[in-house]
Amino acid sequence: MADPVRFVDLDKTHADALFAATFGTEGTEKEAVKAWCDQPIRMDPETGVIRQRRAGPCACIAPVQARAETHRRFGTEEDAETALRHALVDALWCAGGREQAALVATRRALHEHEHEMAAAVDLSLEGAVLDASSQWEESFVVARVNTKEDLERAVERAQNCLESPLGALLLLLSALESRGVERAMLDRDDASHPLVTPPFGHASQEVVHLLLCGKAVSNVFNGTITLGETPGEGAGHALVLQGVPSHPEVGLITMLEFLRYCEVGSFLKRPKYPVWVVGSESHYTVLYCEDEKVQDLDRGQALRRWARERFDALDQSGGGGFIPVESLDGLLDKIGVALPAESLQALKASAVVLWTELLGALAAVDPQYASNNSTAVSFELVHVNNILKKDASGSLAPRICRIRVAVPPPWEECMDGEAKAAALLGGSQKEGPLVDCIRTRWHRALCSWTGEEPSIV
């Protein structure tokens, strides 16, 4: 039976398109390309962490590390290497719309399955900087598959390539080929800039989204937002900003939300698994909880807060707790709740809609809106920073930190909530940039840890 996984030459058209999307025009700063030609995708067997050598490729490393944690913590794979292989398959299959995928590999390392040659090629790739599309055409091959099983076979065959110094670059190119370069560029708000920028080779947020959500969208909100749309014939073109299309398996929180540059939507804040990529101004790390139930601890609070924020945006009374009845239908669309006809009619019986009345109607549809919790809750998170830094012994190592988190109940339900949360930590709460990020997901959370402060840079 013929092997369904067939690697073929990467032709000039695809090589040029990939290079332009990734680094822009040839002659880009060599240091930016070098960062992506010196990063193996390989798990450290002792820590179960991909060891990041230099700044830049974290936009690929963190999403794959996060996906690997979903397999190790909530799947059946305790072996880090197997979890990594499944994480790579998941990311590329997602980028291909779960219908097809592609894997880019180095040409000679796959030649006739000669493992000795593959090992020799791995050594020859140390220090190689492929900074021209012609070098990609000469060096790379691609396999295109239509089933997840075939993608698993391709990833297994190309393991030597992914573990070579070109691993991060091959992963990025594989994700772009899986999505389709043209489609990936259409996902973006502005495709005039390359995905990787000089001088340090930092990749854009769109690369993270491509590996988490399957689309290279530029924004962190839910769905799409249309700006400037005008009805009627001869209307001008609307500007459509694309966000995250649905709940991904792995989410994202970011320091940029704490700094009020953006607001991460519920799709990324509440992913399928309690695993998040953490964004800072210049780096991506990973945060996860080993208990899936952590997602449900504050679901009722989050629902009420989401609805109340949208309600208050329409409250023209300056905080009086009511909105014009004309705003009700639009508010319900934003919240995403369809009320029964009789409830809707009752709310529209007067000129204004009170928050307390609306909350009651929402609770009748979803009881979580009515959940009243005056108890602080606590749980443990694990933070992983893949980039290598010297540890206490002077050795280079990734950093893993366990963080104890206590979340107070909302102010309106318990005025001394923070004192209750602090008591769960023994009064030893600490502050730092990661804590600021955690609070964008768990409002007013208190955190504590032992030893060095966890770093998000």
Short mmCIF file of C-alpha atoms in Angstrom, two decimals:
data_model
loop_
_atom_site.label_atom_id
_atom_site.label_comp_id
_atom_site.label_asym_id
_atom_site.label_seq_id
_atom_site.Cartn_x
_atom_site.Cartn_y
_atom_site.Cartn_z
CA MET A 1 0.00 0.00 0.00
CA ALA A 2 1.34 3.41 -0.98
CA ASP A 3 2.40 5.73 1.83
CA PRO A 4 -0.30 8.46 2.10
CA VAL A 5 2.27 10.89 3.52
CA ARG A 6 4.38 12.22 0.68
CA PHE A 7 6.85 15.07 1.01
CA VAL A 8 7.39 17.10 -2.17
CA ASP A 9 9.62 20.03 -3.02
CA LEU A 10 8.56 23.45 -1.76
CA ASP A 11 8.24 25.32 -5.04
CA LYS A 12 9.38 28.89 -5.70
CA THR A 13 5.87 30.36 -5.52
CA HIS A 14 5.22 28.94 -2.07
CA ALA A 15 8.74 29.72 -0.83
CA ASP A 16 8.43 33.36 -1.92
CA ALA A 17 4.96 33.74 -0.39
CA LEU A 18 6.04 32.19 2.90
CA PHE A 19 9.16 34.35 3.16
CA ALA A 20 7.23 37.54 2.37
CA ALA A 21 4.54 36.72 4.96
CA THR A 22 7.08 35.79 7.62
CA PHE A 23 9.99 38.19 7.26
CA GLY A 24 8.93 40.57 4.49
CA THR A 25 11.39 41.47 1.77
CA GLU A 26 14.73 39.75 1.56
CA GLY A 27 17.57 41.63 3.16
CA THR A 28 15.68 41.95 6.44
CA GLU A 29 17.86 42.20 9.53
CA LYS A 30 19.70 38.90 9.78
CA GLU A 31 19.42 38.75 13.57
CA ALA A 32 15.63 38.44 13.30
CA VAL A 33 15.94 35.44 10.98
CA LYS A 34 18.72 33.96 13.10
CA ALA A 35 16.45 33.75 16.15
CA TRP A 36 14.11 31.49 14.17
CA CYS A 37 16.93 29.31 12.85
CA ASP A 38 18.24 28.48 16.32
CA GLN A 39 15.23 27.08 18.17
CA PRO A 40 14.51 23.35 18.33
CA ILE A 41 11.00 22.19 19.19
CA ARG A 42 12.02 19.57 21.69
CA MET A 43 10.85 18.74 25.22
CA ASP A 44 13.34 18.60 28.05
CA PRO A 45 12.73 15.12 29.51
CA GLU A 46 13.35 16.24 33.10
CA THR A 47 11.08 19.31 33.21
CA GLY A 48 8.64 18.56 30.38
CA VAL A 49 9.33 22.06 29.04
CA ILE A 50 10.58 23.28 25.64
CA ARG A 51 13.86 25.09 26.28
CA GLN A 52 13.77 28.49 24.53
CA ARG A 53 17.23 29.67 23.58
CA ARG A 54 16.59 33.32 22.70
CA ALA A 55 13.82 35.91 22.39
CA GLY A 56 11.57 35.74 19.33
CA PRO A 57 10.09 32.29 18.75
CA CYS A 58 8.04 32.37 21.99
CA ALA A 59 4.94 33.07 19.85
CA CYS A 60 5.27 29.48 18.58
CA ILE A 61 6.78 27.87 21.68
CA ALA A 62 4.20 29.07 24.23
CA PRO A 63 1.10 27.91 22.29
CA VAL A 64 2.65 24.48 21.68
CA GLN A 65 3.79 24.19 25.31
CA ALA A 66 0.26 25.13 26.39
CA ARG A 67 -1.32 22.57 24.08
CA ALA A 68 1.07 19.92 25.39
CA GLU A 69 -0.09 20.69 28.94
CA THR A 70 -3.70 19.93 27.93
CA HIS A 71 -2.59 16.43 26.95
CA ARG A 72 -0.42 15.89 30.03
CA ARG A 73 -2.90 17.29 32.56
CA PHE A 74 -6.27 16.38 31.06
CA GLY A 75 -5.51 13.63 28.55
CA THR A 76 -3.82 10.26 28.71
CA GLU A 77 -0.24 11.23 27.79
CA GLU A 78 2.06 11.47 30.78
CA ASP A 79 5.11 11.30 28.53
CA ALA A 80 6.23 14.81 27.58
CA GLU A 81 7.54 13.85 24.14
CA THR A 82 4.25 12.19 23.15
CA ALA A 83 2.28 15.16 24.49
CA LEU A 84 4.43 17.50 22.39
CA ARG A 85 3.83 15.46 19.24
CA HIS A 86 0.07 15.54 19.84
CA ALA A 87 0.25 19.28 20.54
CA LEU A 88 1.93 19.90 17.19
CA VAL A 89 -0.71 17.82 15.42
CA ASP A 90 -3.52 19.69 17.20
CA ALA A 91 -2.11 23.10 16.29
CA LEU A 92 -1.59 22.31 12.60
CA TRP A 93 -4.88 20.46 12.22
CA CYS A 94 -6.66 23.45 13.79
CA ALA A 95 -4.84 25.83 11.41
CA GLY A 96 -6.08 23.71 8.50
CA GLY A 97 -9.69 24.10 9.58
CA ARG A 98 -9.73 20.49 10.82
CA GLU A 99 -10.05 19.40 7.20
CA GLN A 100 -6.45 19.34 6.00
CA ALA A 101 -2.96 20.37 7.09
CA ALA A 102 0.61 20.76 5.87
CA LEU A 103 4.01 20.05 7.38
CA VAL A 104 7.20 21.73 6.17
CA ALA A 105 10.44 19.81 6.79
CA THR A 106 14.08 19.89 5.73
CA ARG A 107 14.74 18.06 2.47
CA ARG A 108 17.77 15.90 3.29
CA ALA A 109 16.66 14.88 6.77
CA LEU A 110 13.75 12.97 5.25
CA HIS A 111 15.69 11.39 2.41
CA GLU A 112 14.75 7.71 2.19
CA HIS A 113 14.21 7.53 5.98
CA GLU A 114 17.98 7.34 6.55
CA HIS A 115 18.26 8.05 10.25
CA GLU A 116 22.04 8.36 10.20
CA MET A 117 21.77 11.01 7.51
CA ALA A 118 19.02 12.74 9.46
CA ALA A 119 21.25 12.93 12.51
CA ALA A 120 24.12 14.26 10.40
CA VAL A 121 21.84 16.90 8.88
CA ASP A 122 20.72 17.96 12.36
CA LEU A 123 24.35 18.69 13.21
CA SER A 124 24.89 20.53 9.93
CA LEU A 125 21.95 22.82 10.68
CA GLU A 126 23.58 24.24 13.80
CA GLY A 127 24.30 27.89 13.02
CA ALA A 128 22.58 27.89 9.62
CA VAL A 129 20.69 31.12 8.87
CA LEU A 130 18.32 30.73 5.92
CA ASP A 131 17.57 34.37 5.19
CA ALA A 132 16.46 34.14 1.56
CA SER A 133 13.46 32.49 -0.06
CA SER A 134 15.79 30.77 -2.55
CA GLN A 135 17.41 28.94 0.39
CA TRP A 136 13.96 27.83 1.57
CA GLU A 137 13.21 26.51 -1.91
CA GLU A 138 16.47 24.56 -1.89
CA SER A 139 16.19 23.28 1.68
CA PHE A 140 12.52 22.59 2.43
CA VAL A 141 9.90 20.03 1.43
CA VAL A 142 6.22 19.94 2.34
CA ALA A 143 3.65 17.21 2.96
CA ARG A 144 -0.04 18.01 2.53
CA VAL A 145 -2.51 15.65 4.19
CA ASN A 146 -6.28 15.34 4.45
CA THR A 147 -6.66 13.32 7.66
CA LYS A 148 -5.44 13.86 11.20
CA GLU A 149 -3.99 10.34 11.21
CA ASP A 150 -1.79 11.16 8.22
CA LEU A 151 -0.69 14.38 9.91
CA GLU A 152 0.36 12.34 12.94
CA ARG A 153 2.44 10.12 10.65
CA ALA A 154 4.02 13.16 9.00
CA VAL A 155 4.94 14.75 12.33
CA GLU A 156 6.46 11.48 13.53
CA ARG A 157 8.54 11.15 10.35
CA ALA A 158 9.70 14.76 10.58
CA GLN A 159 10.59 14.65 14.27
CA ASN A 160 14.31 15.01 13.50
CA CYS A 161 13.57 18.16 11.52
CA LEU A 162 11.43 19.72 14.25
CA GLU A 163 14.08 18.92 16.85
CA SER A 164 16.75 20.58 14.72
CA PRO A 165 17.64 24.28 15.19
CA LEU A 166 15.15 25.09 12.39
CA GLY A 167 12.26 23.59 14.38
CA ALA A 168 10.48 26.83 15.32
CA LEU A 169 10.74 28.16 11.77
CA LEU A 170 9.40 24.90 10.32
CA LEU A 171 6.47 25.01 12.75
CA LEU A 172 5.57 28.58 11.77
CA LEU A 173 5.79 27.77 8.05
CA SER A 174 3.74 24.60 8.56
CA ALA A 175 0.98 26.57 10.31
CA LEU A 176 0.92 29.12 7.47
CA GLU A 177 0.83 26.38 4.83
CA SER A 178 -1.94 24.60 6.74
CA ARG A 179 -4.06 27.74 6.87
CA GLY A 180 -2.95 28.88 3.42
CA VAL A 181 -0.74 31.96 3.20
CA GLU A 182 -3.33 34.02 1.34
CA ARG A 183 -6.10 33.14 3.80
CA ALA A 184 -3.82 33.87 6.75
CA MET A 185 -3.05 37.32 5.36
CA LEU A 186 -6.79 37.98 4.90
CA ASP A 187 -7.33 37.07 8.56
CA ARG A 188 -5.16 40.01 9.63
CA ASP A 189 -6.29 43.62 10.04
CA ASP A 190 -3.13 44.83 8.30
CA ALA A 191 -1.12 42.38 6.22
CA SER A 192 1.37 45.01 5.03
CA HIS A 193 3.78 44.11 7.84
CA PRO A 194 5.52 40.73 8.18
CA LEU A 195 4.59 38.37 11.00
CA VAL A 196 8.14 38.48 12.39
CA THR A 197 9.76 41.85 12.97
CA PRO A 198 13.38 42.99 13.45
CA PRO A 199 15.62 43.40 15.26
CA PHE A 200 14.96 40.55 17.71
CA GLY A 201 12.61 38.39 15.66
CA HIS A 202 9.51 38.91 17.79
CA ALA A 203 6.39 37.44 16.20
CA SER A 204 3.00 39.11 16.18
CA GLN A 205 -0.10 38.22 18.17
CA GLU A 206 -1.48 36.77 14.94
CA VAL A 207 1.01 33.88 15.09
CA VAL A 208 -0.24 32.97 18.58
CA HIS A 209 -3.85 33.06 17.37
CA LEU A 210 -3.01 30.93 14.34
CA LEU A 211 -1.67 28.17 16.62
CA LEU A 212 -4.43 28.52 19.23
CA CYS A 213 -7.52 29.26 17.14
CA GLY A 214 -6.58 28.28 13.60
CA LYS A 215 -6.85 31.83 12.24
CA ALA A 216 -4.23 34.58 12.12
CA VAL A 217 -6.60 37.23 13.46
CA SER A 218 -5.23 40.42 14.96
CA ASN A 219 -7.69 40.95 17.81
CA VAL A 220 -8.49 39.28 21.13
CA PHE A 221 -12.22 40.03 21.32
CA ASN A 222 -14.98 37.56 20.44
CA GLY A 223 -16.19 37.32 16.84
CA THR A 224 -16.02 40.27 14.47
CA ILE A 225 -16.70 44.00 14.76
CA THR A 226 -17.89 46.02 11.78
CA LEU A 227 -17.03 49.73 11.70
CA GLY A 228 -18.28 52.42 9.33
CA GLU A 229 -21.04 50.42 7.73
CA THR A 230 -23.70 52.61 6.12
CA PRO A 231 -26.94 51.26 4.65
CA GLY A 232 -28.31 52.04 1.24
CA GLU A 233 -27.09 52.09 -2.29
CA GLY A 234 -23.69 53.64 -2.84
CA ALA A 235 -22.68 53.16 0.78
CA GLY A 236 -19.00 53.17 1.63
CA HIS A 237 -17.03 50.05 2.47
CA ALA A 238 -17.23 48.85 6.05
CA LEU A 239 -14.12 48.03 8.07
CA VAL A 240 -14.39 44.52 9.49
CA LEU A 241 -12.10 43.70 12.42
CA GLN A 242 -11.73 39.98 13.01
CA GLY A 243 -11.45 38.50 16.47
CA VAL A 244 -11.42 35.00 17.91
CA PRO A 245 -14.15 32.93 16.21
CA SER A 246 -15.00 30.45 19.00
CA HIS A 247 -13.89 28.91 22.30
CA PRO A 248 -10.40 27.44 21.71
CA GLU A 249 -8.89 24.57 23.65
CA VAL A 250 -6.21 26.90 25.05
CA GLY A 251 -6.84 30.51 25.99
CA LEU A 252 -4.91 33.74 26.42
CA ILE A 253 -4.59 36.52 28.98
CA THR A 254 -2.35 39.52 28.51
CA MET A 255 -0.63 42.34 30.35
CA LEU A 256 -1.99 44.64 27.65
CA GLU A 257 -5.48 44.27 29.11
CA PHE A 258 -4.25 45.34 32.54
CA LEU A 259 -2.69 48.36 30.82
CA ARG A 260 -6.09 48.99 29.14
CA TYR A 261 -4.85 48.62 25.58
CA CYS A 262 -7.41 45.89 24.88
CA GLU A 263 -10.10 43.69 26.43
CA VAL A 264 -9.72 39.95 25.96
CA GLY A 265 -13.01 38.28 25.12
CA SER A 266 -14.62 35.41 26.99
CA PHE A 267 -13.60 32.91 24.28
CA LEU A 268 -9.92 33.29 25.18
CA LYS A 269 -10.46 33.86 28.90
CA ARG A 270 -12.59 30.72 29.26
CA PRO A 271 -11.09 28.10 26.92
CA LYS A 272 -12.03 24.43 26.92
CA TYR A 273 -9.13 23.61 29.27
CA PRO A 274 -7.76 25.82 32.10
CA VAL A 275 -4.57 26.57 30.18
CA TRP A 276 -3.57 30.03 28.96
CA VAL A 277 -0.79 31.68 27.01
CA VAL A 278 0.26 34.79 28.96
CA GLY A 279 1.30 37.81 26.91
CA SER A 280 3.58 40.59 28.10
CA GLU A 281 4.86 43.49 26.03
CA SER A 282 7.66 41.35 24.57
CA HIS A 283 7.24 37.70 25.54
CA TYR A 284 4.77 34.81 25.85
CA THR A 285 4.66 32.33 28.71
CA VAL A 286 2.19 29.65 29.88
CA LEU A 287 -0.19 29.41 32.84
CA TYR A 288 -2.33 26.42 33.74
CA CYS A 289 -4.38 24.85 36.52
CA GLU A 290 -4.33 21.11 37.09
CA ASP A 291 -7.98 21.14 38.22
CA GLU A 292 -10.53 21.58 35.42
CA LYS A 293 -13.18 22.68 37.94
CA VAL A 294 -11.40 26.03 38.33
CA GLN A 295 -13.27 27.17 35.21
CA ASP A 296 -16.60 26.92 37.07
CA LEU A 297 -15.64 28.62 40.34
CA ASP A 298 -16.59 32.12 39.20
CA ARG A 299 -18.78 31.45 36.17
CA GLY A 300 -21.85 33.05 37.76
CA GLN A 301 -19.84 36.13 38.78
CA ALA A 302 -18.41 36.43 35.29
CA LEU A 303 -21.83 36.18 33.65
CA ARG A 304 -23.28 38.88 35.89
CA ARG A 305 -20.25 41.12 35.47
CA TRP A 306 -20.37 40.74 31.67
CA ALA A 307 -24.09 41.62 31.61
CA ARG A 308 -23.75 44.47 34.10
CA GLU A 309 -20.90 46.13 32.19
CA ARG A 310 -22.97 46.14 29.00
CA PHE A 311 -26.01 47.36 30.94
CA ASP A 312 -24.04 50.22 32.53
CA ALA A 313 -22.75 51.30 29.12
CA LEU A 314 -26.37 52.04 28.17
CA ASP A 315 -27.31 53.58 31.52
CA GLN A 316 -27.81 57.28 30.85
CA SER A 317 -28.74 58.06 34.45
CA GLY A 318 -25.18 58.16 35.71
CA GLY A 319 -25.39 54.88 37.62
CA GLY A 320 -29.04 54.80 38.59
CA GLY A 321 -29.40 51.17 37.58
CA PHE A 322 -31.86 51.54 34.70
CA ILE A 323 -31.79 51.89 30.92
CA PRO A 324 -34.35 53.09 28.34
CA VAL A 325 -36.62 50.26 27.23
CA GLU A 326 -35.58 50.97 23.62
CA SER A 327 -32.07 49.73 24.48
CA LEU A 328 -33.22 46.34 25.76
CA ASP A 329 -33.18 44.35 22.51
CA GLY A 330 -29.67 45.53 21.63
CA LEU A 331 -28.45 44.74 25.13
CA LEU A 332 -29.81 41.18 24.99
CA ASP A 333 -28.07 40.68 21.63
CA LYS A 334 -24.77 41.79 23.16
CA ILE A 335 -25.22 39.55 26.18
CA GLY A 336 -26.21 36.66 23.94
CA VAL A 337 -29.42 35.67 25.79
CA ALA A 338 -32.84 35.09 24.27
CA LEU A 339 -35.62 35.71 26.82
CA PRO A 340 -39.05 34.02 26.61
CA ALA A 341 -41.75 36.18 25.05
CA GLU A 342 -43.61 36.67 28.35
CA SER A 343 -40.44 37.82 30.17
CA LEU A 344 -39.59 40.20 27.37
CA GLN A 345 -43.10 41.63 27.38
CA ALA A 346 -42.98 42.18 31.15
CA LEU A 347 -39.67 44.06 30.93
CA LYS A 348 -41.02 46.27 28.14
CA ALA A 349 -44.15 47.21 30.10
CA SER A 350 -42.57 50.45 31.36
CA ALA A 351 -40.37 53.16 29.88
CA VAL A 352 -37.23 51.95 31.66
CA VAL A 353 -35.70 48.57 32.49
CA LEU A 354 -34.28 48.14 35.99
CA TRP A 355 -31.10 46.09 36.48
CA THR A 356 -32.69 44.04 39.26
CA GLU A 357 -35.63 43.12 37.02
CA LEU A 358 -33.36 42.22 34.11
CA LEU A 359 -31.14 40.10 36.36
CA GLY A 360 -34.19 38.19 37.55
CA ALA A 361 -35.26 37.51 33.98
CA LEU A 362 -31.75 36.35 33.07
CA ALA A 363 -31.61 34.05 36.11
CA ALA A 364 -34.90 32.44 35.05
CA VAL A 365 -33.18 31.44 31.77
CA ASP A 366 -29.77 30.55 33.27
CA PRO A 367 -29.64 29.88 37.05
CA GLN A 368 -25.95 30.79 37.14
CA TYR A 369 -26.95 34.45 36.95
CA ALA A 370 -28.63 33.98 40.34
CA SER A 371 -25.75 32.21 42.09
CA ASN A 372 -24.91 34.13 45.25
CA ASN A 373 -21.51 33.28 46.66
CA SER A 374 -20.06 35.15 49.61
CA THR A 375 -17.17 32.72 50.05
CA ALA A 376 -13.62 33.27 48.83
CA VAL A 377 -12.21 30.43 46.74
CA SER A 378 -8.61 29.27 46.33
CA PHE A 379 -6.69 27.14 43.86
CA GLU A 380 -3.19 26.63 42.49
CA LEU A 381 -1.79 27.74 39.15
CA VAL A 382 1.48 26.72 37.50
CA HIS A 383 3.45 29.27 35.48
CA VAL A 384 6.00 28.17 32.86
CA ASN A 385 8.54 30.53 31.29
CA ASN A 386 10.38 28.59 28.59
CA ILE A 387 13.23 31.02 28.01
CA LEU A 388 16.47 29.90 29.61
CA LYS A 389 17.83 31.89 32.55
CA LYS A 390 20.45 31.03 35.15
CA ASP A 391 19.04 29.29 38.20
CA ALA A 392 20.44 29.26 41.75
CA SER A 393 23.10 26.74 40.74
CA GLY A 394 24.20 28.84 37.77
CA SER A 395 22.75 26.46 35.18
CA LEU A 396 20.55 27.64 32.34
CA ALA A 397 16.99 26.40 32.81
CA PRO A 398 13.38 27.32 32.11
CA ARG A 399 11.42 28.66 35.10
CA ILE A 400 8.44 26.88 36.63
CA CYS A 401 6.57 28.44 39.53
CA ARG A 402 3.54 27.28 41.53
CA ILE A 403 1.21 30.11 42.53
CA ARG A 404 -1.46 29.98 45.18
CA VAL A 405 -4.48 32.08 44.20
CA ALA A 406 -7.40 33.24 46.35
CA VAL A 407 -10.36 35.00 44.75
CA PRO A 408 -12.69 37.12 46.91
CA PRO A 409 -16.43 37.21 46.22
CA PRO A 410 -17.88 40.31 44.52
CA TRP A 411 -18.19 43.52 46.56
CA GLU A 412 -21.96 43.48 46.33
CA GLU A 413 -22.10 40.01 47.89
CA CYS A 414 -19.46 40.31 50.60
CA MET A 415 -17.88 43.56 51.77
CA ASP A 416 -15.04 41.78 53.62
CA GLY A 417 -14.26 39.44 50.72
CA GLU A 418 -10.62 40.47 50.37
CA ALA A 419 -9.98 39.73 54.04
CA LYS A 420 -11.48 36.28 53.56
CA ALA A 421 -9.30 35.68 50.49
CA ALA A 422 -6.17 36.92 52.28
CA ALA A 423 -6.85 34.51 55.12
CA LEU A 424 -6.71 31.61 52.67
CA LEU A 425 -3.17 32.66 51.77
CA GLY A 426 -2.12 33.18 55.38
CA GLY A 427 -1.73 36.90 54.74
CA SER A 428 1.29 36.35 52.47
CA GLN A 429 -0.06 37.81 49.22
CA LYS A 430 2.42 39.23 46.73
CA GLU A 431 2.28 41.60 43.74
CA GLY A 432 3.87 41.54 40.30
CA PRO A 433 3.15 41.70 36.56
CA LEU A 434 1.89 38.10 36.45
CA VAL A 435 -0.56 38.90 39.26
CA ASP A 436 -1.85 41.81 37.17
CA CYS A 437 -2.44 39.39 34.28
CA ILE A 438 -4.18 36.86 36.54
CA ARG A 439 -6.55 39.59 37.73
CA THR A 440 -7.79 40.14 34.19
CA ARG A 441 -9.16 36.59 34.42
CA TRP A 442 -10.02 36.41 38.16
CA HIS A 443 -11.12 39.85 39.32
CA ARG A 444 -9.31 41.10 42.49
CA ALA A 445 -7.39 37.83 42.86
CA LEU A 446 -4.70 37.61 45.55
CA CYS A 447 -1.58 35.56 44.85
CA SER A 448 1.31 34.03 46.73
CA TRP A 449 4.34 31.91 45.85
CA THR A 450 7.55 30.64 47.34
CA GLY A 451 10.94 31.78 46.10
CA GLU A 452 11.73 33.99 43.12
CA GLU A 453 8.94 36.06 41.59
CA PRO A 454 7.54 34.43 38.42
CA SER A 455 8.63 36.41 35.37
CA ILE A 456 6.58 37.05 32.22
CA VAL A 457 9.57 38.49 30.32
#
